[in-house]
C-alpha positions as semicolon CSV with decimal commas, in nm:
position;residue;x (nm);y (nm);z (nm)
1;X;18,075;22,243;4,574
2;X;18,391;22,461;4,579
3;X;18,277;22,713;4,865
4;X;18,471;22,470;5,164
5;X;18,755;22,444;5,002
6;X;19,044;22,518;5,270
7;X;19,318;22,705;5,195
8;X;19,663;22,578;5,195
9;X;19,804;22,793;5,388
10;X;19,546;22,957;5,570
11;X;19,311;22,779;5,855
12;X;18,988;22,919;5,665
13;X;18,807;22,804;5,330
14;X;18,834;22,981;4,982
15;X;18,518;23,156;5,037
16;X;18,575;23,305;5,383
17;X;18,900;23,460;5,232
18;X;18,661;23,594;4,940
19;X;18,901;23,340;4,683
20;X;18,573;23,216;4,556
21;X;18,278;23,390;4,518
22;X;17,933;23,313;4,361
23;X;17,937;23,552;4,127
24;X;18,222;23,417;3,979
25;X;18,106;23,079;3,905
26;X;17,926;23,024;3,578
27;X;17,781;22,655;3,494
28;X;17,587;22,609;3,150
29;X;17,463;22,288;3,185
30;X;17,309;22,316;2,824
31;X;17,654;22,354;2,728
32;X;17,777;22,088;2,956
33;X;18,078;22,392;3,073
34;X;18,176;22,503;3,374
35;X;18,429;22,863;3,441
36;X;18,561;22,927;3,792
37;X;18,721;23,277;3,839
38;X;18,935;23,268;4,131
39;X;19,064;23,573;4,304
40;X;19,431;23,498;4,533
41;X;19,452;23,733;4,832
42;X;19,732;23,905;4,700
43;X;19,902;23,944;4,385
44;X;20,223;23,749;4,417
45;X;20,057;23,485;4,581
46;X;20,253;23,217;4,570
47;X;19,962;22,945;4,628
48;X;19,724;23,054;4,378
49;X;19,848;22,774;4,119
50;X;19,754;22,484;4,425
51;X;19,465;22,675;4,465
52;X;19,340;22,661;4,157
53;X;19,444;22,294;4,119
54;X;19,234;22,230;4,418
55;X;18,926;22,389;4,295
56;X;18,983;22,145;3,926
57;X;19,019;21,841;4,124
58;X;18,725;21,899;4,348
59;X;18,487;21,955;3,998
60;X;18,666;21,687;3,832
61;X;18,569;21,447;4,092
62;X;18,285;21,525;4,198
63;X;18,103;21,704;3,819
64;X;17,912;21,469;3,567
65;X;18,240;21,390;3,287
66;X;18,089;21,578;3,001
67;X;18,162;21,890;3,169
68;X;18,446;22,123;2,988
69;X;18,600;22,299;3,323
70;X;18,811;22,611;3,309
71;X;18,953;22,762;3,599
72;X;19,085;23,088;3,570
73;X;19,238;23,348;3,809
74;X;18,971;23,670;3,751
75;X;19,196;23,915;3,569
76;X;19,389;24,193;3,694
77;X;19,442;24,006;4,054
78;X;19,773;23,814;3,989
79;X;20,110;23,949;3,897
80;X;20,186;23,618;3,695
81;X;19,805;23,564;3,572
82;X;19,850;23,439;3,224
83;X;20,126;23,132;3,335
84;X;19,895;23,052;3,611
85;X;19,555;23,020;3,380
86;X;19,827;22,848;3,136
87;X;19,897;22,537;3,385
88;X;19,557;22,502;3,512
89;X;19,372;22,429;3,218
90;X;19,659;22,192;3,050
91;X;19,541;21,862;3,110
92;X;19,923;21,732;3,065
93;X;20,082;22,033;3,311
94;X;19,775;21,918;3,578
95;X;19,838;21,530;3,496
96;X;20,187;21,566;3,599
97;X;20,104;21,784;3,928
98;X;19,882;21,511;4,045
99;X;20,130;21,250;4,011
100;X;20,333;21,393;4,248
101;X;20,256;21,251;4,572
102;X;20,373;21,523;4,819
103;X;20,120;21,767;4,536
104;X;19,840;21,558;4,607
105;X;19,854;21,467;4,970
106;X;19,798;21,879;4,999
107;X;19,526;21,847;4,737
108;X;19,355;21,552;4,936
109;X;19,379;21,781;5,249
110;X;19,248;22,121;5,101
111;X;18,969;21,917;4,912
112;X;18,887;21,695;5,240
113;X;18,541;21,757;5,423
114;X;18,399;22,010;5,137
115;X;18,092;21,861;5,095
């Protein structure tokens, strides 16, 4: 579901840049939970908070609603780690991203075609 993801910045998806891997994804359906460990390609990337966003608006939309979703950069890969994990699983802090429209127009591109 995440794996064609396109990077913002980059003319390739998450996977082919090794962001996401399948090893990283854990779904307990029992559970009805979801954990995405992203890793950015370097560790002052400055697109690894859109990145993430993309990969919780793709699940959101497209993952049964009972599902708890955390997405989470896999430690020891980002310089600023803990304020990026921090936004992406506020549901106020991502609210307010995706109300701005410039945001999700680069959402809506990154998340188009991944199916």
């Amino acid at each position: 579901m995440i794996r064609r993801i396109n990077d913002p910045e980059h003319p390739l998806t998450l996977e082919q840049l090794k962001v996401t891997q399948h090893e990283n994804v854990t779904v307990d359906d029992e559970k009805n939970y979801v954990k995405i460990n992203f890793t950015p390609t370097i560790p002052h990337c400055s697109m690894a908070t859109l990145i993430g966003l993309c990969i919780r608006v793709k699940l959101l939309r497209n993952l049964p609603s009972r599902f708890k979703v955390d997405i989470l950069v896999t430690p020891g890969t980002h310089a600023s780690e803990d304020a990026v994990n921090k936004q992406l699983n506020d549901k106020e802090r991502v609210a307010a991203a995706l109300e701005n429209e410039h945001l999700l127009t680069t959402v809506n591109q990154c998340i188009s075609n991944t199916d």
